[in-house]
Short mmCIF file of C-alpha atoms in Angstrom, two decimals:
data_model
loop_
_atom_site.label_atom_id
_atom_site.label_comp_id
_atom_site.label_asym_id
_atom_site.label_seq_id
_atom_site.Cartn_x
_atom_site.Cartn_y
_atom_site.Cartn_z
CA MET A 167 -288.13 -54.31 -16.41
CA SER A 168 -288.46 -55.83 -19.90
CA LYS A 169 -286.03 -56.05 -22.63
CA PHE A 170 -285.05 -52.94 -24.33
CA ASN A 171 -284.88 -52.94 -28.38
CA ILE A 172 -281.53 -51.88 -30.58
CA GLY A 173 -282.69 -51.59 -34.18
CA ILE A 174 -280.02 -52.99 -36.41
CA LEU A 175 -279.91 -50.80 -40.40
CA ASP A 176 -278.03 -52.86 -42.34
CA ASP A 177 -277.98 -53.37 -46.45
CA GLU A 178 -276.57 -56.61 -46.56
CA LYS A 179 -278.96 -59.90 -45.12
CA PRO A 180 -277.01 -61.78 -43.89
CA ASN A 181 -274.99 -59.06 -41.59
CA ILE A 182 -278.48 -58.88 -40.02
CA ARG A 183 -278.68 -62.27 -39.50
CA ARG A 184 -275.04 -62.44 -37.73
CA ILE A 185 -276.21 -59.48 -35.76
CA LYS A 186 -278.89 -60.95 -34.73
CA ARG A 187 -277.00 -64.07 -33.45
CA GLN A 188 -274.83 -61.84 -31.75
CA GLY A 189 -277.08 -60.69 -29.43
CA ARG A 190 -279.12 -63.56 -28.14
CA ASP A 191 -279.32 -63.70 -24.42
CA GLN A 192 -278.59 -60.67 -23.84
CA SER A 193 -280.70 -58.01 -22.42
CA PHE A 194 -282.07 -56.28 -25.42
CA ASN A 195 -283.63 -57.26 -28.25
CA PHE A 196 -282.14 -56.77 -31.96
CA VAL A 197 -284.79 -55.58 -34.56
CA GLU A 198 -284.49 -55.18 -38.12
CA VAL A 199 -285.28 -51.96 -39.61
CA SER A 200 -286.19 -51.37 -42.92
CA LEU A 201 -283.89 -48.70 -44.72
CA LYS A 202 -285.47 -45.71 -46.06
CA ASN A 203 -283.52 -43.92 -49.06
CA ASP A 204 -283.72 -40.62 -47.41
CA VAL A 205 -281.84 -39.89 -43.55
CA GLU A 206 -284.35 -37.35 -42.87
CA GLU A 207 -287.22 -39.65 -43.13
CA MET A 208 -284.76 -42.76 -41.81
CA ALA A 209 -284.55 -40.67 -38.50
CA GLU A 210 -287.78 -40.50 -38.03
CA GLU A 211 -288.99 -44.13 -38.75
CA ILE A 212 -285.83 -44.99 -35.89
CA ILE A 213 -288.02 -41.95 -33.72
CA SER A 214 -291.32 -43.81 -34.73
CA GLN A 215 -290.07 -46.91 -33.70
CA LYS A 216 -289.95 -45.87 -30.34
CA LEU A 217 -286.04 -48.10 -30.58
CA ASN A 218 -283.72 -47.09 -27.19
CA GLY A 219 -280.83 -47.26 -29.59
CA ILE A 220 -279.58 -48.18 -32.96
CA LEU A 221 -276.38 -50.02 -34.46
CA VAL A 222 -275.80 -48.82 -37.84
CA ASP A 223 -273.69 -50.28 -40.63
CA TYR A 224 -271.06 -47.53 -42.09
CA GLN A 225 -272.01 -48.31 -45.88
CA LEU A 226 -275.50 -48.60 -46.51
CA LYS A 227 -275.22 -48.52 -50.13
CA ILE A 228 -273.26 -51.72 -51.34
CA THR A 229 -277.29 -53.37 -51.98
CA ARG A 230 -278.89 -50.54 -52.07
CA PRO A 231 -277.05 -47.80 -54.59
CA GLU A 232 -279.86 -45.78 -54.23
CA ILE A 233 -278.81 -44.67 -50.43
CA THR A 234 -277.08 -41.60 -50.45
CA TYR A 235 -276.28 -41.42 -46.81
CA THR A 236 -273.96 -42.88 -44.19
CA GLY A 237 -274.32 -44.69 -40.80
CA VAL A 238 -272.51 -41.57 -39.76
CA ASP A 239 -274.81 -39.04 -41.62
CA LEU A 240 -277.56 -41.31 -39.74
CA VAL A 241 -276.24 -40.94 -36.64
CA ILE A 242 -275.43 -37.34 -36.54
CA LYS A 243 -279.18 -36.70 -38.15
CA LEU A 244 -280.17 -38.68 -34.96
CA ASP A 245 -278.40 -36.35 -32.35
CA GLU A 246 -280.47 -33.32 -33.98
CA TYR A 247 -283.50 -35.12 -33.14
CA VAL A 248 -282.50 -36.82 -29.85
CA GLU A 249 -279.68 -35.57 -27.37
CA ASN A 250 -277.52 -38.15 -26.84
CA TYR A 251 -278.89 -40.77 -28.73
CA PRO A 252 -277.60 -44.38 -27.79
CA SER A 253 -276.46 -45.17 -31.43
CA PHE A 254 -273.69 -47.36 -32.54
CA ILE A 255 -271.51 -47.87 -36.32
CA LEU A 256 -270.32 -50.15 -37.28
CA THR A 257 -267.56 -50.31 -39.87
CA ALA A 258 -265.27 -52.50 -42.22
CA PHE A 259 -263.93 -49.08 -43.30
CA SER A 260 -262.74 -47.64 -39.99
CA ASP A 261 -260.15 -45.51 -41.44
CA THR A 262 -263.20 -43.66 -43.64
CA ALA A 263 -265.75 -43.36 -40.58
CA GLU A 264 -263.43 -42.19 -37.91
CA ASN A 265 -262.05 -39.16 -40.44
CA GLU A 266 -265.84 -37.94 -39.96
CA LEU A 267 -267.00 -35.63 -37.51
CA ILE A 268 -268.53 -38.10 -35.03
CA ASP A 269 -267.34 -39.46 -31.47
CA VAL A 270 -265.15 -42.23 -32.27
CA ASN A 271 -266.31 -43.63 -29.10
CA LYS A 272 -269.78 -45.08 -31.48
CA ILE A 273 -267.67 -46.60 -34.51
CA TYR A 274 -266.65 -50.46 -34.08
CA GLU A 275 -265.31 -52.88 -36.30
CA LYS A 276 -267.64 -55.44 -37.46
CA GLU A 277 -265.23 -58.43 -38.27
CA ALA A 278 -264.51 -57.76 -34.87
CA TYR A 279 -268.01 -57.70 -33.45
CA PHE A 280 -268.46 -60.64 -34.93
CA ASN A 281 -265.75 -62.72 -33.67
CA ASP A 282 -266.06 -61.47 -30.24
CA PRO A 283 -269.54 -59.34 -29.75
CA SER A 284 -268.92 -59.27 -25.52
CA LEU A 285 -267.79 -55.45 -25.36
CA LEU A 286 -270.00 -54.11 -28.05
CA ASN A 287 -273.14 -55.55 -26.23
CA ARG A 288 -272.06 -54.40 -23.38
CA ARG A 289 -271.39 -50.72 -24.51
CA ILE A 290 -275.12 -51.32 -25.97
CA GLN A 291 -276.58 -51.79 -22.56
CA ARG A 292 -274.58 -49.38 -20.73
CA GLN A 293 -275.15 -46.33 -23.20
CA VAL A 294 -279.12 -47.18 -22.63
CA GLU A 295 -278.96 -47.63 -18.96
CA ASN A 296 -276.45 -44.49 -18.66
CA TYR A 297 -279.26 -42.46 -21.05
CA ARG A 298 -281.67 -43.84 -18.85
CA LYS A 299 -280.31 -42.82 -15.30
CA ALA A 300 -279.77 -39.23 -16.62
CA ILE A 301 -283.37 -38.36 -17.14
CA ASP A 302 -283.94 -40.49 -14.29
CA LYS A 303 -281.87 -37.99 -12.20
CA SER A 304 -282.82 -34.99 -13.74
CA GLU A 305 -286.58 -35.90 -13.15
CA GLU A 306 -286.14 -36.70 -9.26
CA GLU A 307 -284.10 -33.22 -8.89
CA VAL A 308 -286.91 -31.56 -11.03
CA LEU A 309 -289.91 -32.39 -8.82
CA ARG A 310 -287.86 -32.20 -5.82
CA LEU A 311 -287.11 -28.31 -6.68
CA ARG A 312 -290.97 -27.89 -8.03
CA LYS A 313 -292.27 -29.18 -4.56
CA LYS A 314 -290.31 -26.05 -2.54
CA ASP A 315 -292.74 -22.85 -2.13
CA ASN A 316 -289.60 -20.66 -2.55
CA LEU A 317 -286.80 -20.68 -4.98
CA THR A 318 -283.95 -19.23 -4.89
CA LEU A 319 -282.50 -17.55 -8.56
CA LYS A 320 -280.36 -20.32 -8.26
CA GLU A 321 -282.34 -23.13 -7.75
CA GLU A 322 -284.63 -21.36 -10.24
CA GLU A 323 -282.46 -21.21 -13.02
CA ARG A 324 -280.93 -24.93 -11.99
CA LEU A 325 -284.74 -25.74 -12.38
CA VAL A 326 -284.70 -24.57 -16.09
CA GLU A 327 -281.59 -26.28 -16.85
CA LEU A 328 -283.25 -29.87 -16.03
CA ASP A 329 -286.11 -28.96 -17.49
CA THR A 330 -284.59 -28.24 -20.75
CA PHE A 331 -282.31 -31.17 -20.41
CA ILE A 332 -284.95 -33.70 -20.25
CA GLU A 333 -286.62 -31.71 -23.11
CA LYS A 334 -283.67 -32.01 -25.14
CA HIS A 335 -283.64 -36.15 -24.55
CA LEU A 336 -287.27 -36.98 -25.61
CA SER A 337 -287.29 -34.39 -28.69
CA LYS A 338 -284.40 -31.92 -29.09
CA LYS A 339 -285.44 -30.01 -31.67
CA ASP A 340 -288.89 -29.61 -30.76
CA SER A 341 -288.03 -28.15 -27.38
CA LEU A 342 -288.76 -25.04 -26.19
CA ALA A 343 -285.55 -22.38 -25.46
CA LYS A 344 -284.66 -22.05 -21.55
CA SER A 345 -285.00 -18.19 -22.27
CA ILE A 346 -288.76 -19.14 -22.68
CA LYS A 347 -288.15 -21.20 -19.29
CA SER A 348 -287.14 -17.76 -17.49
CA SER A 349 -288.81 -16.54 -14.85
CA SER A 350 -288.99 -12.90 -16.28
CA TYR A 351 -290.67 -14.67 -19.90
CA ASN A 352 -293.88 -16.59 -16.96
CA LYS A 353 -294.25 -12.44 -16.01
CA LYS A 354 -294.42 -11.38 -19.49
CA LEU A 355 -296.65 -14.41 -20.28
CA ASP A 356 -298.44 -13.85 -16.97
CA SER A 357 -299.37 -10.24 -17.75
CA LEU A 358 -300.48 -11.13 -20.86
CA LEU A 359 -302.45 -13.05 -20.01
CA GLU A 360 -304.06 -10.60 -17.35
CA LYS A 361 -304.07 -7.92 -19.65
CA THR A 362 -306.77 -9.57 -22.07
CA GLU A 363 -308.89 -10.65 -18.99
CA ARG A 364 -308.99 -7.06 -18.25
CA LEU A 365 -309.58 -5.87 -21.30
CA LEU A 366 -312.47 -8.72 -22.46
CA GLY A 367 -313.93 -7.45 -18.94
CA GLU A 368 -313.41 -3.60 -19.88
CA ILE A 369 -315.35 -3.97 -23.14
CA GLU A 370 -318.03 -6.62 -22.02
CA LYS A 371 -319.37 -3.94 -19.60
CA LEU A 372 -320.15 -1.90 -22.37
CA MET B 211 -303.36 -19.84 -4.43
CA ASN B 212 -305.56 -22.79 -5.12
CA VAL B 213 -307.12 -22.22 -8.05
CA LYS B 214 -308.01 -25.49 -10.18
CA HIS B 215 -308.70 -25.65 -13.61
CA PRO B 216 -310.42 -28.15 -15.44
CA PHE B 217 -307.47 -30.00 -17.57
CA ARG B 218 -308.86 -29.90 -20.78
CA SER B 219 -312.10 -28.11 -22.16
CA LYS B 220 -312.40 -30.82 -25.06
CA SER B 221 -312.70 -34.37 -24.77
CA PRO B 222 -311.12 -36.30 -27.62
CA LEU B 223 -313.87 -38.16 -29.12
CA LEU B 224 -313.25 -40.89 -31.76
CA ASN B 225 -315.69 -40.78 -35.59
CA CYS B 226 -313.73 -42.37 -37.66
CA ASP B 227 -315.10 -45.97 -39.34
CA LYS B 228 -312.08 -46.51 -42.19
CA THR B 229 -309.86 -48.85 -42.28
CA TYR B 230 -306.48 -48.41 -43.47
CA LYS B 231 -303.45 -50.85 -43.51
CA ASN B 232 -301.36 -48.36 -42.80
CA TYR B 233 -301.58 -46.08 -39.27
CA ARG B 234 -300.14 -43.24 -40.55
CA SER B 235 -303.24 -42.80 -43.07
CA PHE B 236 -306.00 -42.03 -39.80
CA LYS B 237 -303.68 -38.71 -39.19
CA SER B 238 -305.98 -36.86 -40.71
CA TYR B 239 -308.92 -38.09 -39.07
CA LEU B 240 -306.90 -38.14 -35.66
CA ILE B 241 -305.96 -34.80 -36.15
CA LYS B 242 -310.16 -33.66 -36.40
CA ASP B 243 -310.50 -36.72 -33.47
CA PHE B 244 -308.60 -35.25 -30.84
CA ASN B 245 -309.33 -31.55 -31.72
CA ASN B 246 -305.63 -30.33 -32.75
CA ARG B 247 -304.09 -31.59 -29.30
CA CYS B 248 -301.99 -33.66 -27.95
CA GLY B 249 -304.22 -37.08 -26.59
CA TYR B 250 -301.96 -36.55 -23.07
CA CYS B 251 -301.13 -33.55 -22.28
CA ASP B 252 -303.80 -31.60 -24.69
CA ALA B 253 -301.10 -29.22 -26.23
CA PHE B 254 -302.21 -27.68 -29.41
CA ASP B 255 -300.22 -28.63 -32.44
CA GLY B 256 -300.24 -24.95 -33.76
CA TRP B 257 -297.92 -23.81 -31.12
CA SER B 258 -295.11 -26.69 -31.84
CA GLY B 259 -295.35 -26.29 -35.54
CA GLY B 260 -298.15 -28.06 -36.71
CA PRO B 261 -299.44 -31.32 -36.89
CA ARG B 262 -296.82 -32.68 -39.26
CA VAL B 263 -294.58 -32.18 -35.91
CA TYR B 264 -297.27 -34.14 -34.18
CA HIS B 265 -296.88 -38.14 -33.65
CA ILE B 266 -299.64 -40.83 -33.46
CA ASP B 267 -298.90 -43.16 -30.42
CA HIS B 268 -300.37 -46.11 -30.06
CA PHE B 269 -302.15 -46.83 -26.47
CA ALA B 270 -300.79 -50.86 -26.18
CA PRO B 271 -297.74 -50.23 -27.95
CA LYS B 272 -297.27 -51.94 -31.45
CA SER B 273 -294.13 -53.51 -30.63
CA ARG B 274 -295.98 -56.03 -27.55
CA PHE B 275 -299.20 -55.87 -29.32
CA PRO B 276 -298.40 -55.79 -33.54
CA HIS B 277 -302.54 -56.91 -34.06
CA MET B 278 -303.11 -53.42 -32.43
CA GLU B 279 -300.56 -51.27 -35.11
CA ASN B 280 -303.64 -50.41 -37.62
CA GLU B 281 -306.90 -50.36 -35.34
CA TYR B 282 -308.14 -46.51 -34.80
CA GLU B 283 -309.21 -47.36 -30.84
CA ASN B 284 -306.11 -47.64 -30.46
CA LEU B 285 -304.11 -44.64 -31.75
CA VAL B 286 -303.66 -41.76 -30.15
CA TYR B 287 -303.08 -38.18 -31.44
CA ALA B 288 -300.15 -36.90 -29.29
CA CYS B 289 -297.01 -33.98 -29.03
CA PRO B 290 -293.50 -35.60 -29.53
CA PHE B 291 -292.69 -34.91 -25.98
CA CYS B 292 -295.88 -37.32 -24.78
CA ASN B 293 -295.41 -40.02 -27.32
CA LEU B 294 -291.52 -40.40 -26.31
CA ALA B 295 -291.48 -40.06 -23.14
CA LYS B 296 -294.32 -42.88 -22.83
CA GLY B 297 -292.11 -45.04 -25.26
CA ASP B 298 -293.31 -48.65 -25.22
CA ASP B 299 -294.60 -48.33 -21.33
CA TRP B 300 -297.40 -50.80 -20.50
CA LEU B 301 -297.36 -52.84 -17.29
CA SER B 302 -299.91 -55.94 -18.51
CA ASP B 303 -299.90 -58.69 -21.09
CA SER B 304 -302.75 -57.39 -22.59
CA GLU B 305 -303.97 -54.83 -24.88
CA ASN B 306 -307.13 -54.37 -23.17
CA ILE B 307 -305.86 -54.05 -19.30
CA SER B 308 -303.73 -50.58 -18.88
CA PHE B 309 -303.54 -50.65 -15.79
CA VAL B 310 -302.21 -53.34 -13.47
CA ALA B 311 -302.43 -52.25 -9.18
CA ASP B 312 -301.89 -48.50 -9.65
CA LYS B 313 -299.62 -48.12 -11.84
CA GLY B 314 -300.34 -47.47 -16.13
CA TYR B 315 -302.34 -45.66 -18.55
CA LEU B 316 -305.45 -43.74 -18.34
CA ASN B 317 -307.21 -44.20 -21.96
CA PRO B 318 -307.60 -40.29 -23.68
CA VAL B 319 -310.56 -41.33 -25.20
CA SER B 320 -312.80 -43.35 -22.76
CA ASP B 321 -311.32 -41.89 -19.08
CA ASP B 322 -312.18 -38.08 -18.67
CA TYR B 323 -308.99 -36.45 -17.97
CA ASN B 324 -310.60 -34.00 -15.77
CA ASP B 325 -311.20 -36.62 -13.35
CA TYR B 326 -307.59 -37.56 -12.61
CA PHE B 327 -305.74 -33.97 -13.69
CA PHE B 328 -306.18 -30.37 -12.63
CA ARG B 329 -304.26 -27.12 -13.54
CA ASP B 330 -303.06 -24.86 -10.93
CA ALA B 331 -303.54 -21.44 -11.02
CA TYR B 332 -300.54 -20.75 -13.37
CA GLY B 333 -301.19 -23.36 -16.13
CA ASN B 334 -298.81 -26.27 -14.34
CA ILE B 335 -300.54 -29.55 -14.63
CA HIS B 336 -300.83 -31.64 -11.67
CA SER B 337 -302.25 -35.09 -11.08
CA ASN B 338 -305.53 -34.93 -8.73
CA THR B 339 -304.83 -36.20 -5.05
CA GLU B 340 -308.42 -38.30 -4.83
CA THR B 341 -306.79 -40.55 -7.22
CA VAL B 342 -304.28 -42.77 -7.71
CA GLN B 343 -304.15 -43.93 -11.19
CA ALA B 344 -302.86 -40.55 -12.57
CA PHE B 345 -300.00 -40.13 -10.58
CA TYR B 346 -297.35 -42.92 -12.58
CA MET B 347 -298.87 -41.29 -15.70
CA HIS B 348 -298.06 -37.68 -14.25
CA LYS B 349 -294.23 -38.83 -13.42
CA LYS B 350 -294.03 -41.04 -16.54
CA LEU B 351 -295.16 -38.40 -19.45
CA LYS B 352 -293.40 -35.86 -18.07
CA LEU B 353 -296.48 -33.67 -17.54
CA TYR B 354 -294.39 -31.65 -15.25
CA LEU B 355 -292.42 -30.44 -17.85
CA GLU B 356 -292.14 -26.31 -17.95
CA ARG B 357 -293.56 -26.75 -21.67
CA HIS B 358 -297.25 -27.48 -20.64
CA ARG B 359 -297.98 -24.82 -18.68
CA ILE B 360 -296.43 -22.19 -21.46
CA MET B 361 -298.56 -24.08 -23.94
CA TRP B 362 -301.69 -23.43 -21.78
CA ASN B 363 -301.36 -20.18 -21.24
CA LEU B 364 -300.98 -19.56 -25.17
CA THR B 365 -303.99 -21.22 -25.68
CA ARG B 366 -305.97 -19.13 -22.72
CA ILE B 367 -304.41 -15.97 -24.10
CA TRP B 368 -305.72 -16.64 -27.79
CA LYS B 369 -308.73 -17.92 -26.69
CA ASN B 370 -309.74 -14.59 -24.72
CA LYS B 371 -308.51 -12.97 -28.49
CA ILE B 372 -310.88 -14.37 -29.57
CA LYS B 373 -313.46 -13.68 -27.51
CA ILE B 374 -312.16 -10.43 -27.62
CA ARG B 375 -312.58 -10.10 -31.10
CA GLU B 376 -316.35 -11.64 -30.85
CA ALA B 377 -316.58 -8.84 -28.27
CA LEU B 378 -315.51 -5.97 -30.07
CA GLU B 379 -317.42 -6.87 -33.31
CA LYS B 380 -321.13 -6.16 -31.35
CA CYS B 381 -319.94 -2.99 -29.86
CA LYS B 382 -318.57 -1.16 -32.70
CA GLY B 383 -320.65 2.20 -32.45
CA ALA B 384 -319.48 2.65 -28.69
CA GLU B 385 -317.99 5.55 -27.52
CA ARG B 386 -314.81 3.60 -26.41
CA TYR B 387 -314.51 1.47 -29.26
CA ASN B 388 -311.68 2.96 -31.03
CA GLU B 389 -309.45 3.26 -27.52
CA LEU B 390 -310.52 -0.04 -27.09
CA LEU B 391 -309.77 -1.32 -30.48
CA MET B 392 -306.64 -0.08 -30.15
CA HIS B 393 -305.92 -2.02 -26.69
CA TYR B 394 -306.54 -4.87 -28.95
CA ALA B 395 -304.42 -4.51 -31.27
CA GLU B 396 -301.24 -3.91 -28.53
CA LEU B 397 -301.81 -7.29 -27.29
CA SER B 398 -301.94 -8.40 -30.28
CA ILE B 399 -298.44 -7.56 -31.39
CA GLU B 400 -297.20 -8.30 -28.16
CA PHE B 401 -298.41 -11.82 -28.32
CA ASP B 402 -297.35 -12.33 -32.31
CA GLU B 403 -293.78 -11.86 -31.01
CA PHE B 404 -293.84 -13.77 -27.95
CA LEU B 405 -295.27 -16.48 -30.95
CA GLU B 406 -292.49 -15.86 -33.67
CA TYR B 407 -289.95 -16.11 -30.57
CA ILE B 408 -291.18 -19.85 -29.63
CA ILE B 409 -292.63 -20.85 -32.89
CA GLY B 410 -289.37 -19.19 -34.80
CA ASP B 411 -286.98 -21.50 -32.12
CA ILE B 412 -288.72 -24.40 -33.09
CA ARG B 413 -288.87 -23.90 -36.82
CA GLU B 414 -286.93 -21.28 -39.01
CA PRO B 415 -289.37 -18.68 -39.84
CA GLU B 416 -290.24 -19.36 -43.31
CA GLU B 417 -290.49 -22.69 -42.49
CA ALA B 418 -293.20 -21.60 -39.44
CA ILE B 419 -295.19 -20.06 -42.01
#
């Protein structure tokens, strides 16, 4: 399997160089990502670059005062785009970052990382692998259920649940509501299709 | 039911001879050349919030082949689901070789997807059992997802509605015209409600307009 790519976002170039050094000989590559002024634009850029995860500095405006968002803001925004997106925050301001509404397991001390990168590097790798495994496992079950001829009500529910899980892990904000995939909506859609075809047939007979 | 519908009714055709330094500048040409459809799953962009929601995929990934980043022939108009499911997956070391053994990607423009994929009676996408090339792609791009069936059926209903409207235009003087027009109006309301529910879930109503 090819190495996966983890984006690095920091407004200070020396930090980026140091992080890249800490990521040598790992099962992933650190890729520098240019900062955008707007958090929405930044999240879209990360998604479009198809990165497998990000490592972002908490304070992004030390040399770029025009940047109005923090690393935490970006991680929260990314979570709107993709469910459980693998993301990590490096900070020299851990108290401030930890006070924000975010999973504290995503926050790491910058200096501690520079002194010993092994813990975070291992977690980055695990997080990305677990993310992939979660999708693969759901996928196997979906494909198994789809092969069955007659699903029980419970299996139908499970299929919709897994389908939605996979969708949200690809693009949460564009995914369809579970209810749309329910059998009652299937019937509604099929019936609507049938009605249009019947009406078309009637008109063509005139 | 062993009904097999063609996977797509219109194939993409590249018609842009412009050059840009940033591939994003090609988006308006891609929308046109790909008929507002995802190059991979053929889903109409209108059901997902329009072109701004759709992505530009690099058939040969730009992370592996940076020199292909702004080449129009390498760009695919794609829904977020196909684009992100494909990611940077590419099995060969050459931008010109998209298959290694029976695994890889069929080019949405130069390969006829109707030879490799079909839709069953309900609209689900299947890979053609006579070809091995489509299996990998079907799984990797997650073409089994429910959304592909739903989007395709919405398109079918929409096309039928257009046909009904055109047919009604031609029989305005007929005895049953008003009755059939009423049926058409009822169907339209039902369809719109369905659509609002889907689009409204993706975008706030005022944004969806």
